[in-house]
mmCIF file of N, CA and C in Angstrom:
data_model
loop_
_atom_site.group_PDB
_atom_site.id
_atom_site.type_symbol
_atom_site.label_atom_id
_atom_site.label_comp_id
_atom_site.label_asym_id
_atom_site.label_seq_id
_atom_site.Cartn_x
_atom_site.Cartn_y
_atom_site.Cartn_z
ATOM 1 N N MET Z 1 71.202 104.876 89.149
ATOM 2 C CA MET Z 1 70.450 105.447 90.262
ATOM 3 C C MET Z 1 71.275 105.416 91.550
ATOM 4 N N ALA Z 2 72.071 104.399 91.722
ATOM 5 C CA ALA Z 2 72.847 104.269 92.948
ATOM 6 C C ALA Z 2 73.815 105.432 93.112
ATOM 7 N N ASP Z 3 74.467 105.846 92.024
ATOM 8 C CA ASP Z 3 75.424 106.949 92.125
ATOM 9 C C ASP Z 3 74.733 108.247 92.516
ATOM 10 N N LYS Z 4 73.542 108.479 91.977
ATOM 11 C CA LYS Z 4 72.826 109.702 92.340
ATOM 12 C C LYS Z 4 72.498 109.706 93.828
ATOM 13 N N ALA Z 5 72.010 108.581 94.332
ATOM 14 C CA ALA Z 5 71.650 108.488 95.744
ATOM 15 C C ALA Z 5 72.878 108.623 96.636
ATOM 16 N N LYS Z 6 73.963 107.957 96.253
ATOM 17 C CA LYS Z 6 75.195 108.061 97.036
ATOM 18 C C LYS Z 6 75.719 109.495 97.026
ATOM 19 N N GLY Z 7 75.569 110.151 95.886
ATOM 20 C CA GLY Z 7 75.998 111.542 95.782
ATOM 21 C C GLY Z 7 75.213 112.447 96.716
ATOM 22 N N LYS Z 8 73.921 112.244 96.771
ATOM 23 C CA LYS Z 8 73.071 113.048 97.665
ATOM 24 C C LYS Z 8 73.462 112.811 99.124
ATOM 25 N N MET Z 9 73.722 111.545 99.465
ATOM 26 C CA MET Z 9 74.105 111.222 100.842
ATOM 27 C C MET Z 9 75.454 111.853 101.184
ATOM 28 N N GLU Z 10 76.384 111.812 100.249
ATOM 29 C CA GLU Z 10 77.697 112.398 100.491
ATOM 30 C C GLU Z 10 77.589 113.907 100.662
ATOM 31 N N GLN Z 11 76.706 114.533 99.908
ATOM 32 C CA GLN Z 11 76.496 115.973 100.054
ATOM 33 C C GLN Z 11 75.920 116.290 101.430
ATOM 34 N N ALA Z 12 74.963 115.481 101.874
ATOM 35 C CA ALA Z 12 74.351 115.700 103.186
ATOM 36 C C ALA Z 12 75.390 115.530 104.298
ATOM 37 N N LYS Z 13 76.212 114.499 104.168
ATOM 38 C CA LYS Z 13 77.274 114.272 105.146
ATOM 39 C C LYS Z 13 78.232 115.462 105.168
ATOM 40 N N GLY Z 14 78.555 115.969 103.994
ATOM 41 C CA GLY Z 14 79.457 117.115 103.905
ATOM 42 C C GLY Z 14 78.877 118.358 104.543
ATOM 43 N N LYS Z 15 77.581 118.583 104.334
ATOM 44 C CA LYS Z 15 76.934 119.751 104.939
ATOM 45 C C LYS Z 15 76.961 119.658 106.455
ATOM 46 N N ALA Z 16 76.725 118.439 106.963
ATOM 47 C CA ALA Z 16 76.752 118.250 108.414
ATOM 48 C C ALA Z 16 78.158 118.494 108.967
ATOM 49 N N LYS Z 17 79.160 117.941 108.289
ATOM 50 C CA LYS Z 17 80.544 118.143 108.732
ATOM 51 C C LYS Z 17 80.910 119.620 108.709
ATOM 52 N N GLU Z 18 80.511 120.284 107.641
ATOM 53 C CA GLU Z 18 80.819 121.708 107.529
ATOM 54 C C GLU Z 18 80.167 122.493 108.667
ATOM 55 N N ALA Z 19 78.917 122.167 108.974
ATOM 56 C CA ALA Z 19 78.204 122.869 110.042
ATOM 57 C C ALA Z 19 78.867 122.633 111.398
ATOM 58 N N VAL Z 20 79.248 121.386 111.665
ATOM 59 C CA VAL Z 20 79.909 121.078 112.936
ATOM 60 C C VAL Z 20 81.259 121.795 113.000
ATOM 61 N N GLY Z 21 81.992 121.765 111.899
ATOM 62 C CA GLY Z 21 83.278 122.451 111.865
ATOM 63 C C GLY Z 21 83.138 123.938 112.102
ATOM 64 N N LYS Z 22 82.105 124.505 111.513
ATOM 65 C CA LYS Z 22 81.864 125.954 111.675
ATOM 66 C C LYS Z 22 81.485 126.262 113.125
ATOM 67 N N ALA Z 23 80.626 125.428 113.701
ATOM 68 C CA ALA Z 23 80.154 125.659 115.063
ATOM 69 C C ALA Z 23 81.265 125.498 116.094
ATOM 70 N N THR Z 24 82.191 124.579 115.836
ATOM 71 C CA THR Z 24 83.263 124.317 116.802
ATOM 72 C C THR Z 24 84.545 125.075 116.483
ATOM 73 N N GLY Z 25 84.571 125.751 115.348
ATOM 74 C CA GLY Z 25 85.772 126.468 114.964
ATOM 75 C C GLY Z 25 86.846 125.554 114.396
ATOM 76 N N ASN Z 26 86.454 124.356 114.003
ATOM 77 C CA ASN Z 26 87.394 123.377 113.461
ATOM 78 C C ASN Z 26 87.476 123.556 111.943
ATOM 79 N N GLU Z 27 88.502 124.256 111.501
ATOM 80 C CA GLU Z 27 88.637 124.556 110.072
ATOM 81 C C GLU Z 27 88.875 123.304 109.234
ATOM 82 N N ARG Z 28 89.575 122.327 109.807
ATOM 83 C CA ARG Z 28 89.832 121.093 109.058
ATOM 84 C C ARG Z 28 88.525 120.363 108.755
ATOM 85 N N MET Z 29 87.669 120.231 109.756
ATOM 86 C CA MET Z 29 86.393 119.552 109.561
ATOM 87 C C MET Z 29 85.515 120.327 108.578
ATOM 88 N N ARG Z 30 85.563 121.635 108.686
ATOM 89 C CA ARG Z 30 84.793 122.484 107.774
ATOM 90 C C ARG Z 30 85.254 122.266 106.331
ATOM 91 N N ALA Z 31 86.565 122.195 106.126
ATOM 92 C CA ALA Z 31 87.126 121.959 104.790
ATOM 93 C C ALA Z 31 86.764 120.559 104.285
ATOM 94 N N GLU Z 32 86.823 119.569 105.175
ATOM 95 C CA GLU Z 32 86.436 118.207 104.793
ATOM 96 C C GLU Z 32 84.973 118.175 104.351
ATOM 97 N N GLY Z 33 84.143 118.918 105.035
ATOM 98 C CA GLY Z 33 82.730 118.987 104.681
ATOM 99 C C GLY Z 33 82.528 119.557 103.290
ATOM 100 N N LYS Z 34 83.253 120.598 102.988
ATOM 101 C CA LYS Z 34 83.144 121.197 101.651
ATOM 102 C C LYS Z 34 83.640 120.226 100.583
ATOM 103 N N THR Z 35 84.714 119.492 100.902
ATOM 104 C CA THR Z 35 85.240 118.500 99.960
ATOM 105 C C THR Z 35 84.229 117.386 99.736
ATOM 106 N N ASP Z 36 83.615 116.910 100.812
ATOM 107 C CA ASP Z 36 82.599 115.864 100.696
ATOM 108 C C ASP Z 36 81.428 116.327 99.832
ATOM 109 N N GLN Z 37 81.044 117.575 100.001
ATOM 110 C CA GLN Z 37 79.946 118.103 99.196
ATOM 111 C C GLN Z 37 80.317 118.130 97.718
ATOM 112 N N ALA Z 38 81.532 118.540 97.417
ATOM 113 C CA ALA Z 38 81.982 118.579 96.019
ATOM 114 C C ALA Z 38 82.024 117.174 95.427
ATOM 115 N N LYS Z 39 82.531 116.214 96.190
ATOM 116 C CA LYS Z 39 82.568 114.827 95.721
ATOM 117 C C LYS Z 39 81.145 114.314 95.478
ATOM 118 N N GLY Z 40 80.254 114.654 96.388
ATOM 119 C CA GLY Z 40 78.865 114.221 96.247
ATOM 120 C C GLY Z 40 78.211 114.797 95.004
ATOM 121 N N LYS Z 41 78.472 116.050 94.726
ATOM 122 C CA LYS Z 41 77.914 116.680 93.525
ATOM 123 C C LYS Z 41 78.459 116.015 92.270
ATOM 124 N N ALA Z 42 79.747 115.693 92.286
ATOM 125 C CA ALA Z 42 80.359 115.027 91.124
ATOM 126 C C ALA Z 42 79.768 113.641 90.930
ATOM 127 N N ARG Z 43 79.587 112.904 92.022
ATOM 128 C CA ARG Z 43 79.019 111.556 91.928
ATOM 129 C C ARG Z 43 77.572 111.621 91.432
ATOM 130 N N GLU Z 44 76.827 112.597 91.927
ATOM 131 C CA GLU Z 44 75.439 112.755 91.492
ATOM 132 C C GLU Z 44 75.380 113.079 89.997
ATOM 133 N N ALA Z 45 76.258 113.964 89.546
ATOM 134 C CA ALA Z 45 76.302 114.322 88.123
ATOM 135 C C ALA Z 45 76.658 113.109 87.274
ATOM 136 N N ALA Z 46 77.596 112.307 87.743
ATOM 137 C CA ALA Z 46 77.975 111.096 87.010
ATOM 138 C C ALA Z 46 76.791 110.144 86.909
ATOM 139 N N GLY Z 47 76.028 110.047 87.967
ATOM 140 C CA GLY Z 47 74.844 109.195 87.956
ATOM 141 C C GLY Z 47 73.806 109.682 86.956
ATOM 142 N N LYS Z 48 73.645 110.990 86.873
ATOM 143 C CA LYS Z 48 72.693 111.554 85.911
ATOM 144 C C LYS Z 48 73.136 111.281 84.481
ATOM 145 N N VAL Z 49 74.438 111.438 84.221
ATOM 146 C CA VAL Z 49 74.970 111.172 82.883
ATOM 147 C C VAL Z 49 74.767 109.704 82.531
ATOM 148 N N GLU Z 50 75.025 108.836 83.490
ATOM 149 C CA GLU Z 50 74.851 107.396 83.266
ATOM 150 C C GLU Z 50 73.398 107.071 82.920
ATOM 151 N N GLU Z 51 72.462 107.683 83.640
ATOM 152 C CA GLU Z 51 71.044 107.457 83.363
ATOM 153 C C GLU Z 51 70.674 107.954 81.966
ATOM 154 N N GLN Z 52 71.198 109.119 81.600
ATOM 155 C CA GLN Z 52 70.895 109.662 80.281
ATOM 156 C C GLN Z 52 71.469 108.785 79.188
ATOM 157 N N ALA Z 53 72.669 108.284 79.388
ATOM 158 C CA ALA Z 53 73.294 107.406 78.401
ATOM 159 C C ALA Z 53 72.484 106.125 78.254
ATOM 160 N N LYS Z 54 72.001 105.604 79.365
ATOM 161 C CA LYS Z 54 71.185 104.390 79.314
ATOM 162 C C LYS Z 54 69.890 104.666 78.554
ATOM 163 N N GLY Z 55 69.310 105.839 78.764
ATOM 164 C CA GLY Z 55 68.082 106.203 78.063
ATOM 165 C C GLY Z 55 68.305 106.316 76.564
ATOM 166 N N VAL Z 56 69.415 106.898 76.162
ATOM 167 C CA VAL Z 56 69.735 107.012 74.740
ATOM 168 C C VAL Z 56 69.945 105.622 74.149
ATOM 169 N N LYS Z 57 70.677 104.804 74.856
ATOM 170 C CA LYS Z 57 70.940 103.438 74.401
ATOM 171 C C LYS Z 57 69.629 102.673 74.220
ATOM 172 N N ASP Z 58 68.746 102.790 75.206
ATOM 173 C CA ASP Z 58 67.460 102.098 75.126
ATOM 174 C C ASP Z 58 66.611 102.619 73.973
ATOM 175 N N SER Z 59 66.642 103.942 73.747
ATOM 176 C CA SER Z 59 65.833 104.498 72.657
ATOM 177 C C SER Z 59 66.392 104.078 71.298
ATOM 178 N N LEU Z 60 67.713 103.969 71.195
ATOM 179 C CA LEU Z 60 68.306 103.512 69.941
ATOM 180 C C LEU Z 60 67.980 102.040 69.676
ATOM 181 N N ARG Z 61 67.957 101.263 70.704
ATOM 182 C CA ARG Z 61 67.578 99.850 70.551
ATOM 183 C C ARG Z 61 66.143 99.746 70.023
ATOM 184 N N GLY Z 62 65.301 100.586 70.548
ATOM 185 C CA GLY Z 62 63.895 100.570 70.136
ATOM 186 C C GLY Z 62 63.735 100.935 68.671
ATOM 187 N N ARG Z 63 64.563 101.792 68.159
ATOM 188 C CA ARG Z 63 64.459 102.204 66.751
ATOM 189 C C ARG Z 63 64.979 101.131 65.806
ATOM 190 N N ARG Z 64 65.971 100.374 66.246
ATOM 191 C CA ARG Z 64 66.524 99.318 65.393
ATOM 192 C C ARG Z 64 65.613 98.115 65.298
ATOM 193 N N ASN Z 65 64.913 97.844 66.368
ATOM 194 C CA ASN Z 65 64.056 96.655 66.429
ATOM 195 C C ASN Z 65 62.589 97.073 66.463
ATOM 196 N N PRO Z 66 61.995 97.301 65.317
ATOM 197 C CA PRO Z 66 60.596 97.778 65.321
ATOM 198 C C PRO Z 66 59.631 96.751 65.849
#
């Protein structure tokens, strides 16, 4: 769950940076914002995969131990 939340926060930070960069004409900040958003999406996806793996693991445990 932590990775998903951190990913969402990183995406929000990236959107803000991108908006400020766009408003001020700062291409570097705008690019950093886009990079932050991509990192956030990757972290969020990793968190989702981790949760799904944990769910599969838990369901398999339940089947072995009736």
